Coordinates of C-alpha atoms and ligand atoms in Angstrom, one line a residue:
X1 CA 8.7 5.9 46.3
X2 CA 6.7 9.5 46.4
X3 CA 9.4 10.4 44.0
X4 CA 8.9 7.7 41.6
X5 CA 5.1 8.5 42.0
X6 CA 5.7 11.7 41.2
X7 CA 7.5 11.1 37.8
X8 CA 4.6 8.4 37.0
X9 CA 2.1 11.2 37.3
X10 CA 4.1 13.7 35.3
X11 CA 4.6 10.9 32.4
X12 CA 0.9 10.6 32.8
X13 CA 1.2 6.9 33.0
X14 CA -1.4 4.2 33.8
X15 CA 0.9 2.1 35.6
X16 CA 0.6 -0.7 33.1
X17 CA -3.4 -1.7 33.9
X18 CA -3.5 0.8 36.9
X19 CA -1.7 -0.9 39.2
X20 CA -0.1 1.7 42.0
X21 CA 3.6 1.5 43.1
X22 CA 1.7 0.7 46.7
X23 CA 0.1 -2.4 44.7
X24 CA 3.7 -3.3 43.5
X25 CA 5.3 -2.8 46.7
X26 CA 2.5 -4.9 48.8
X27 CA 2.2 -7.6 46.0
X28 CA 6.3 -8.1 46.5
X29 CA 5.5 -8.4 50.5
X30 CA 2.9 -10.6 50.0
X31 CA 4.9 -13.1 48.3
X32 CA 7.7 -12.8 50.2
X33 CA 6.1 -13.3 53.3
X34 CA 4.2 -16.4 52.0
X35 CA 7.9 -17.8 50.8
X36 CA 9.9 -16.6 54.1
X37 CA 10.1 -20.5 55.4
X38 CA 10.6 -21.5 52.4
X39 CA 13.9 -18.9 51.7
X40 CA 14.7 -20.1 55.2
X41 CA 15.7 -23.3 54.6
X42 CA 17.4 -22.8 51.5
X43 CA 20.4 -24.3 52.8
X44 CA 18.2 -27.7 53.6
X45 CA 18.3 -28.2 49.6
X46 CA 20.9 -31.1 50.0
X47 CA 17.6 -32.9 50.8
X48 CA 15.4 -32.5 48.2
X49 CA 18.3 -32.9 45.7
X50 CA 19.4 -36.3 47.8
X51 CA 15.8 -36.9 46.8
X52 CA 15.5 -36.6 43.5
X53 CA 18.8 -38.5 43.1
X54 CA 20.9 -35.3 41.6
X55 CA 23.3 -34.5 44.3
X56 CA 26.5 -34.8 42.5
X57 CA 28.8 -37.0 45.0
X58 CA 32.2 -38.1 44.9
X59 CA 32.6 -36.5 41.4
X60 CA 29.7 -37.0 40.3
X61 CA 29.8 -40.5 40.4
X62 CA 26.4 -40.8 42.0
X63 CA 23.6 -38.9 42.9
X64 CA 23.0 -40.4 46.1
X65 CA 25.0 -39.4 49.2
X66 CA 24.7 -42.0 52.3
X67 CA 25.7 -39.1 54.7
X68 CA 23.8 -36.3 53.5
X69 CA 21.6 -36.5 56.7
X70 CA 25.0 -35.6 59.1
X71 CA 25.8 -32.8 57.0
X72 CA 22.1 -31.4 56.5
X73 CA 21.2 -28.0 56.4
X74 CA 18.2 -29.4 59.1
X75 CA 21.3 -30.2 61.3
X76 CA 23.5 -26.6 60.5
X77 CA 20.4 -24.8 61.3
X78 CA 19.8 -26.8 64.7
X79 CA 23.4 -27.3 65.9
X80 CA 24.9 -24.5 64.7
X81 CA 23.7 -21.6 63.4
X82 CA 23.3 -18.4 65.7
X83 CA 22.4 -15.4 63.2
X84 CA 20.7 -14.7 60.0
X85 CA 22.2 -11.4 57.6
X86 CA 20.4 -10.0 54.7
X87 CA 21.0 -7.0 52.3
X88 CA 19.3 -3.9 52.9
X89 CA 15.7 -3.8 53.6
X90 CA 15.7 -7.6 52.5
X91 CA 12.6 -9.6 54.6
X92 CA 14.4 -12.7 53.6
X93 CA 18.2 -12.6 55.0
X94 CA 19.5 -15.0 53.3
X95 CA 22.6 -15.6 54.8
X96 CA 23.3 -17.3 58.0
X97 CA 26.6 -17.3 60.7
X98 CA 27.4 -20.7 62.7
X99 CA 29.9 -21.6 65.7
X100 CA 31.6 -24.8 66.2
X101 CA 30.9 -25.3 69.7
X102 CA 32.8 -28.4 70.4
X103 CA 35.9 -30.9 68.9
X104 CA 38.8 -29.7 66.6
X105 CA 37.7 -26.5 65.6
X106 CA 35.6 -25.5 68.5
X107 CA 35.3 -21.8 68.4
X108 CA 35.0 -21.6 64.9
X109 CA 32.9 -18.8 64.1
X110 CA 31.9 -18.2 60.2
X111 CA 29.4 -17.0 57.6
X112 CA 27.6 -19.6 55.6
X113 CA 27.7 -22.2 53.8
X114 CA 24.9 -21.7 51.3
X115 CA 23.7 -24.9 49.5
X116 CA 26.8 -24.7 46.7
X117 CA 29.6 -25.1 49.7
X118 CA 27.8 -27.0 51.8
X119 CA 27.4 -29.4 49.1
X120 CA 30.5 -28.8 47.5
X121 CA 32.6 -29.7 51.2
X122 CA 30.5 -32.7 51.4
X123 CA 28.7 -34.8 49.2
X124 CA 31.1 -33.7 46.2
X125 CA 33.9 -34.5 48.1
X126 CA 32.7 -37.8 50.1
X127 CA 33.0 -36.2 53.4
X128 CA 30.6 -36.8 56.0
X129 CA 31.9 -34.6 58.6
X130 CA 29.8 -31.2 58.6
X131 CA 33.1 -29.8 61.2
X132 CA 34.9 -30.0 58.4
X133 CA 32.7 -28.7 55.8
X134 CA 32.2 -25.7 58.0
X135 CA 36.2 -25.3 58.3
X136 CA 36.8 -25.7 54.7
X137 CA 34.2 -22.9 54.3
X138 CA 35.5 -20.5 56.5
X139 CA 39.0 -21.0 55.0
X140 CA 37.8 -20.3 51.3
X141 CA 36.1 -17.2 52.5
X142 CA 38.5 -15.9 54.3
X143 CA 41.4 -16.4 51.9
X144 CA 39.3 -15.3 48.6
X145 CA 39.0 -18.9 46.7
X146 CA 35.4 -19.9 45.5
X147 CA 34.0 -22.2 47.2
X148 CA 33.2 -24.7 44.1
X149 CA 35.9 -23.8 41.9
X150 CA 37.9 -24.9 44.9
X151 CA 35.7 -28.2 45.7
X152 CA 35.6 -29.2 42.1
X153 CA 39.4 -29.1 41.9
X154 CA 40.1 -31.4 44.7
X155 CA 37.2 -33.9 43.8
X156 CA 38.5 -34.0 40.3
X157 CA 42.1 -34.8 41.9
X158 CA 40.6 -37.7 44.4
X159 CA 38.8 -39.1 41.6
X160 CA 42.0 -39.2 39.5
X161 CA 43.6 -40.7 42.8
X162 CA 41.2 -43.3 43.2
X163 CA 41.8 -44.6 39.4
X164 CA 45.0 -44.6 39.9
X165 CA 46.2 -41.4 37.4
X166 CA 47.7 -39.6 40.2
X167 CA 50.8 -40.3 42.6
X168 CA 50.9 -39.6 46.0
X169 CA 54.1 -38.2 45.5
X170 CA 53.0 -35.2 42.6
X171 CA 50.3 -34.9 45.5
X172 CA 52.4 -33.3 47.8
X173 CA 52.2 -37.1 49.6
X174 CA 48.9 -36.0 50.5
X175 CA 46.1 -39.0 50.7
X176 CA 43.8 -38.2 48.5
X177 CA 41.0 -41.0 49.4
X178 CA 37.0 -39.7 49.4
X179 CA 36.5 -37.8 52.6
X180 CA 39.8 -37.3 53.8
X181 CA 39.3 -33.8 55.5
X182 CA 42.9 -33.4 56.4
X183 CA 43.8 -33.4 52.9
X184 CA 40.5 -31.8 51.7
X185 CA 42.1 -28.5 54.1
X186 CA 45.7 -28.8 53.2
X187 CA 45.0 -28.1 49.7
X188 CA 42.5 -25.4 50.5
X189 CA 45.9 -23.8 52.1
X190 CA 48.1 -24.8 49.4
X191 CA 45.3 -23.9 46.3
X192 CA 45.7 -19.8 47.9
X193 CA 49.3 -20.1 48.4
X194 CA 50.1 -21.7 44.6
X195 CA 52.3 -24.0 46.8
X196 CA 53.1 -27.7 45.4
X197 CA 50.4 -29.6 44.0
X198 CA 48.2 -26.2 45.1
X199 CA 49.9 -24.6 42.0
X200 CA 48.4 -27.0 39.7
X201 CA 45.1 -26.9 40.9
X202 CA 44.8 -22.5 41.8
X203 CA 43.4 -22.0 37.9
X204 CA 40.7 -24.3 38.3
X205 CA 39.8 -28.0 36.7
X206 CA 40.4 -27.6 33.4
X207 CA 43.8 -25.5 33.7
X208 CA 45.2 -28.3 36.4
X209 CA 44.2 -31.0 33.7
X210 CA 46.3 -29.1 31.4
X211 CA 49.2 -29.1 33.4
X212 CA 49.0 -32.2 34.9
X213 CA 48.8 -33.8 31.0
X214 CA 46.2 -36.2 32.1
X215 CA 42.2 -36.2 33.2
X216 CA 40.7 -33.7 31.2
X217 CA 37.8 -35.6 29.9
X218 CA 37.2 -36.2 33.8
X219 CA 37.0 -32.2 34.7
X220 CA 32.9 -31.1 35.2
X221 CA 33.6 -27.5 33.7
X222 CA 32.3 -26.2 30.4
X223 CA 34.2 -23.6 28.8
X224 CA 36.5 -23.6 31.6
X225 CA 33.9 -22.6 34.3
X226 CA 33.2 -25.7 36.9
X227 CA 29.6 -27.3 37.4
X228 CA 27.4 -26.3 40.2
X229 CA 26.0 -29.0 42.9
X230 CA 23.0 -30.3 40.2
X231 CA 23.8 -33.6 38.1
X232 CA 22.2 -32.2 35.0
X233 CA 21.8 -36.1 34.5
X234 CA 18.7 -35.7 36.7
X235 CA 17.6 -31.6 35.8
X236 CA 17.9 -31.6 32.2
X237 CA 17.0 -27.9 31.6
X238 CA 19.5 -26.7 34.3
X239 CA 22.3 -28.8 32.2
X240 CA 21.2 -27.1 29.1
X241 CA 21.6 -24.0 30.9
X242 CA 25.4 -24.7 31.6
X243 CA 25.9 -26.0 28.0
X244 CA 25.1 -22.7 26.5
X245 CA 25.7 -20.0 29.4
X246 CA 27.4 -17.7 28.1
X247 CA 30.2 -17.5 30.9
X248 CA 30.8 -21.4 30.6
X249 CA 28.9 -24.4 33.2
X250 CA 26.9 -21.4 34.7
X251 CA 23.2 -21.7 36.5
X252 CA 23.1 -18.2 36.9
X253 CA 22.7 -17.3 33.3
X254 CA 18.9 -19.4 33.3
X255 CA 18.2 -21.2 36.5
X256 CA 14.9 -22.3 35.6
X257 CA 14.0 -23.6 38.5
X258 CA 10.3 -24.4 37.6
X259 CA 11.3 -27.6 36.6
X260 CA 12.2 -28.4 40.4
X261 CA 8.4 -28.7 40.2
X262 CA 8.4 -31.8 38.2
X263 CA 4.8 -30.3 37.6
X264 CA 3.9 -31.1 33.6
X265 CA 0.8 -28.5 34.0
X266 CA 3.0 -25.2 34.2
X267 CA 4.8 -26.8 31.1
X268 CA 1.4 -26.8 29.4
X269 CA 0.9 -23.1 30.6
X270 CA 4.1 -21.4 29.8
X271 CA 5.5 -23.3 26.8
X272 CA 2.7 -25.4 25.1
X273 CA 4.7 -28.4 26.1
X274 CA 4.2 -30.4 29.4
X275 CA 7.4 -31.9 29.2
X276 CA 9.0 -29.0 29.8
X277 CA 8.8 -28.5 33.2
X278 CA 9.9 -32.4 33.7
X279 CA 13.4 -32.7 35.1
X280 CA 14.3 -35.6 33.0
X281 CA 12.4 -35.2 29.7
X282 CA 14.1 -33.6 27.3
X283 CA 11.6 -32.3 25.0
X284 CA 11.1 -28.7 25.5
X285 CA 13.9 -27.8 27.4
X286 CA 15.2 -25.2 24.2
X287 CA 11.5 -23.1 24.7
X288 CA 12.1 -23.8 28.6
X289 CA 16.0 -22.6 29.0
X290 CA 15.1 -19.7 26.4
X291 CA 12.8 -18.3 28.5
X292 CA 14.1 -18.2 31.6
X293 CA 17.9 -17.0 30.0
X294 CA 15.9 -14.0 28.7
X295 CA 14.5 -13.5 32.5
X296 CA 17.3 -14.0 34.2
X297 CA 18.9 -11.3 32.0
X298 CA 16.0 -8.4 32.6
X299 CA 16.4 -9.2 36.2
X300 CA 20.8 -8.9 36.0
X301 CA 19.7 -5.5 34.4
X302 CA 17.7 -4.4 36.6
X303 CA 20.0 -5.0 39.3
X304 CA 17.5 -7.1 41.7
X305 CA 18.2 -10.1 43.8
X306 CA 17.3 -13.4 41.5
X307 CA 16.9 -15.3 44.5
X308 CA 13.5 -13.4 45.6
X309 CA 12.7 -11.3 42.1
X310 CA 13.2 -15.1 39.8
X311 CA 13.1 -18.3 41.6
X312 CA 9.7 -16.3 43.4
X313 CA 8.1 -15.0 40.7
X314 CA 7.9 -12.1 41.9
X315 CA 9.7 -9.7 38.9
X316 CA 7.9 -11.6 35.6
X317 CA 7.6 -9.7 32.4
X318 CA 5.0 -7.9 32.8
X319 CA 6.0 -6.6 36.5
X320 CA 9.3 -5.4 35.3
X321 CA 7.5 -3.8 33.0
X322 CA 5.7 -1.8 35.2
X323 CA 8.8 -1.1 37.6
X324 CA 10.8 0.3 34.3
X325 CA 7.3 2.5 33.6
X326 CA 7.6 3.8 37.5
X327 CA 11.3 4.3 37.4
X328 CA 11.9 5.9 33.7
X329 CA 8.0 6.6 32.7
X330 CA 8.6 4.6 29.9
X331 CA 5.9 2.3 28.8
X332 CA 7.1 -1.1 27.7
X333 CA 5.2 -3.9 27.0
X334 CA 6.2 -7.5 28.3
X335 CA 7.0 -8.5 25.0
X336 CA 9.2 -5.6 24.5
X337 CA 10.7 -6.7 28.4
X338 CA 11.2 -10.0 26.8
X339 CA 12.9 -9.1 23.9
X340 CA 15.7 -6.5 25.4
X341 CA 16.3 -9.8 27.8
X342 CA 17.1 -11.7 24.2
X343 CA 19.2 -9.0 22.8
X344 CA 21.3 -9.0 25.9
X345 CA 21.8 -13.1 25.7
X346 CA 22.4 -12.5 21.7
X347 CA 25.2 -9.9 22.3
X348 CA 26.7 -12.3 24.8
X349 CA 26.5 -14.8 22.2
X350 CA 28.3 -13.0 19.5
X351 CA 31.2 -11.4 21.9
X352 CA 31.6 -15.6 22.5
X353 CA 31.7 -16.0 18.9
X354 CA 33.7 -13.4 17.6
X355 CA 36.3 -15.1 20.9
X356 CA 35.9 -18.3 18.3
X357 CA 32.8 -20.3 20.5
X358 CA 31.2 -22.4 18.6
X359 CA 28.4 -25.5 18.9
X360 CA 31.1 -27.8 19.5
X361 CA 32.0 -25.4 22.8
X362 CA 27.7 -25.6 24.2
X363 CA 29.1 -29.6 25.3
X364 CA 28.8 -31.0 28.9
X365 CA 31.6 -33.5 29.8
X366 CA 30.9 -36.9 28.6
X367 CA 30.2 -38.6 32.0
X368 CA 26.7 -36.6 31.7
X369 CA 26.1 -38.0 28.2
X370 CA 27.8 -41.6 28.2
X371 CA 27.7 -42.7 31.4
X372 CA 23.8 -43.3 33.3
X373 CA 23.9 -42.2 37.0
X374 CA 24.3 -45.7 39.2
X375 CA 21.7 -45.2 41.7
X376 CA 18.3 -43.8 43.3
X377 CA 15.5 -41.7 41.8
X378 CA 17.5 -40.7 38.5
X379 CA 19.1 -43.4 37.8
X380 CA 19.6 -44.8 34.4
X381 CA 19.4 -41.2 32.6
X382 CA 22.3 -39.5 30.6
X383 CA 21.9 -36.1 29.1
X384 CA 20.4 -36.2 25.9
X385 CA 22.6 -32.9 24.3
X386 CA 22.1 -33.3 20.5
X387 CA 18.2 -33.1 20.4
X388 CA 18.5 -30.3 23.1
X389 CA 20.9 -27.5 21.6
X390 CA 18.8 -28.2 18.4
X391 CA 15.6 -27.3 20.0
X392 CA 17.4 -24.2 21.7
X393 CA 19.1 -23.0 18.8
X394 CA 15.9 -23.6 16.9
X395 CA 14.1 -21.4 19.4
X396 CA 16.7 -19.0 19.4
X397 CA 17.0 -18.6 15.7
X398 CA 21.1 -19.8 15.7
X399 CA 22.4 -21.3 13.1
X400 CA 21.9 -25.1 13.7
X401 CA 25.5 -26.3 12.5
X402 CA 27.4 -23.7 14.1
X403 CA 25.7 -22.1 16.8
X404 CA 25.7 -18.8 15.4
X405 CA 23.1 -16.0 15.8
X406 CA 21.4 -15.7 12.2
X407 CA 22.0 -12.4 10.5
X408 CA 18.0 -12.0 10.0
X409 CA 17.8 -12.9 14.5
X410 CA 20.1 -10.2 14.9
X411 CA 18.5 -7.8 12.7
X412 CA 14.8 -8.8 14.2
X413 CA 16.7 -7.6 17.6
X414 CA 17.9 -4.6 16.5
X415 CA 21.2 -5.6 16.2
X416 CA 22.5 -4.7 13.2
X417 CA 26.0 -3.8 14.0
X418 CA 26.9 -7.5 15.0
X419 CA 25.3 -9.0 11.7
X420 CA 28.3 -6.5 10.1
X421 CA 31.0 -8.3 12.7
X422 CA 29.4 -11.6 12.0
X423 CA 29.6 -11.0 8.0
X424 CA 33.7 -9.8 8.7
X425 CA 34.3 -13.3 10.8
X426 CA 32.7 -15.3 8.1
X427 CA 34.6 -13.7 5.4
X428 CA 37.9 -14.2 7.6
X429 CA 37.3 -18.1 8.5
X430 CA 36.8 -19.0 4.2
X431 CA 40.1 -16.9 4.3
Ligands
SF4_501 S1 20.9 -12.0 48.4 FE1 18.7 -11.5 48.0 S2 17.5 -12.9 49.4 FE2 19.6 -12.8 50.2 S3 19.6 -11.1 51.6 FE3 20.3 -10.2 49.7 S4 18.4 -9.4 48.7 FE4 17.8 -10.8 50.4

């Protein structure tokens, strides 16, 4: 810190409106001390999702799970948790260890489940029994799998199982019914090993569909890359987010979590448009997703936690601008903040487009924009895509058709160069 002062002074900077790194530092403590319960009980999410009717269960079927009490993150935190862990210096540590104290697996001692795996083991997979949640887990840690990549796989398989498209016997004579947690932890086993019906499922949804030769249009991935725990059927700017991420079905690339807030007045504020910020309008979710992609990309570069620095305000604009003044003594407006987070989500975009991605590629699967969820607070919704990637591509200055940075939004970026590449692969698809 005294050396970062130190530079500051030498640069002869302001500090961005005269604010001291001391300010910086105790506005961050502030905040996080004000959000510490909050951060606590992250894991508790199942709730709130439960709801708000968007807790994707059995397959995304509904978005209502009848057990999501038993498997609560209320209950984990009561029953079984017995540490917290954080990253260095973090107030908020994030991360939690548990012990099975009793039945099958008592003794089991293991880090987690954050609200993706505890989701994932449970409502996703119609299983009811947290024991087994925690097992499954602990196995995915410890043998390297991810935990959703891994959930989505066998709830895509049980789903196919409960139709009727898939045999016990190519199985592995495994009984594939909702909530069957011996099955649910043989093919955790299998899925590391590539052993039997494991094999078909180790590249994720969209790979086993492939093999398999059946139940692709039943896979929730986009560009290969499976769905978090959030029906985009009920948070409409989060599915946008996956439809256009530029590492497929991603939350991590925007995550704009304001419109958890269902609150139309910080629509108004940030974007003009009050629907924004509403989880199942669709108007305004291209300004909205924009926005936060652009964010979420100033924070990736700055190599800061998203979980405090984003979804608690903490790092906006015009902060980062003032942490990239005390770091480098460069003065940067917010704007300028702003734009370098939209180059970095335009150069994504063309390395995706020179790789052949296209408009046709920003798609959810078709449950999320045929079929209306059955049940609770969202019920009778679909995702609206059309209007939405027009607004976004609008807002991003894309080529509505195609999907396609414009040459004159490159050039307004800076990004010359890429307007070259994109003139060579237009020339070579009329060829
Ligand atoms: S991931 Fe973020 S919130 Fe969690 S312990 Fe690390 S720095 Fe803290």
């Amino acid at each position: 810190m005294r050396r970062l002062d130190a530079r500051r002074r030498r640069s002869g900077s302001s500090w961005g409106g005269g604010a001291s790194l001391a300010d910086l530092y105790g506005y961050a403590g502030k905040v996080l001390r004000v959000d510490l319960t909050r951060q606590k009980t992250r894991v508790s999410d199942l709730e709130p999702d439960l709801a708000a009717g968007f807790l994707p269960t059995r397959h995304y079927t509904s978005g209502v799970f009848e057990h999501a009490w038993e498997v609560s993150g209320e209950r984990l935190a009561e029953e079984y948790n017995v540490k917290t862990r954080g990253c260095f210096a973090c107030t908020i540590p994030c991360s939690r260890f548990y012990v099975v104290k009793d039945g099958k697996f008592a003794g089991l001692y293991g880090e987690g489940p954050e609200y993706e795996a505890l989701g994932s083991f449970t409502a996703r997979v119609g299983n009811s029994d947290l024991d087994v949640a925690l097992k499954a887990n602990d196995m995915c840690n410890r043998l390297g799998l991810d935990a959703l990549t891994t959930a989505e796989c066998i709830s895509w398989a049980m789903e196919l199982h409960e139709r009727g498209m898939l045999k016990r016997s190519e199985a592995d004579g495994l009984d594939l019914s909702w909530g069957n947690g011996e099955a649910i932890l043989a093919l955790i086993e299998k899925i590391a090993r590539r052993e039997g019906f494991g094999d078909v499922l180790a590249d994720g949804s969209r790979a086993a569909a492939e093999k398999l030769g059946r139940g692709v249009e039943l896979t929730m991935q986009v560009k290969g890359l499976d769905l978090i725990m959030a029906d985009p059927r009920g948070l409409k700017g989060f599915g946008l987010g996956f439809a256009v991420a530029s590492r497929g079905g991603d939350h991590l690339r925007s995550e704009p979590f304001i419109e958890l807030s269902d609150d139309p007045r910080r629509g108004e504020e940030l974007f003009g448009v009050p629907e924004a910020t509403l989880r199942l309008a669709h108007r305004g979710k291209g300004k909205l997703v924009s926005y936060f992609e652009d964010w979420c990309a100033i924070i990736d570069a700055l190599e800061t936690c998203k979980n405090i620095m984003q979804n608690m305000e903490i790092l906006t604009f015009e902060r980062a601008a003032e942490v990239i003044e005390a770091a480098t003594g460069m003065r940067m407006p917010a704007s300028e903040v702003r734009r370098a987070g939209a180059r970095i989500v335009n150069i994504e975009r063309m390395f995706n487009v020179r790789e052949g991605v296209r408009r046709r590629d920003d798609t959810l699967p078709r449950r999320f924009r045929e079929e209306t969820l059955p049940e609770g607070p969202s019920r009778g919704t679909v995702f609206e895509q059309e209007p939405m990637l027009d607004e976004y591509y609008a807002e991003r200055g894309w080529d509505q058709r195609t999907g396609i940075p414009t040459r004159e939004t490159l050039e307004s970026l800076g990004l010359g160069y890429a307007a070259d590449e994109l003139r060579k692969i237009k020339a070579s698809e009329r060829n």
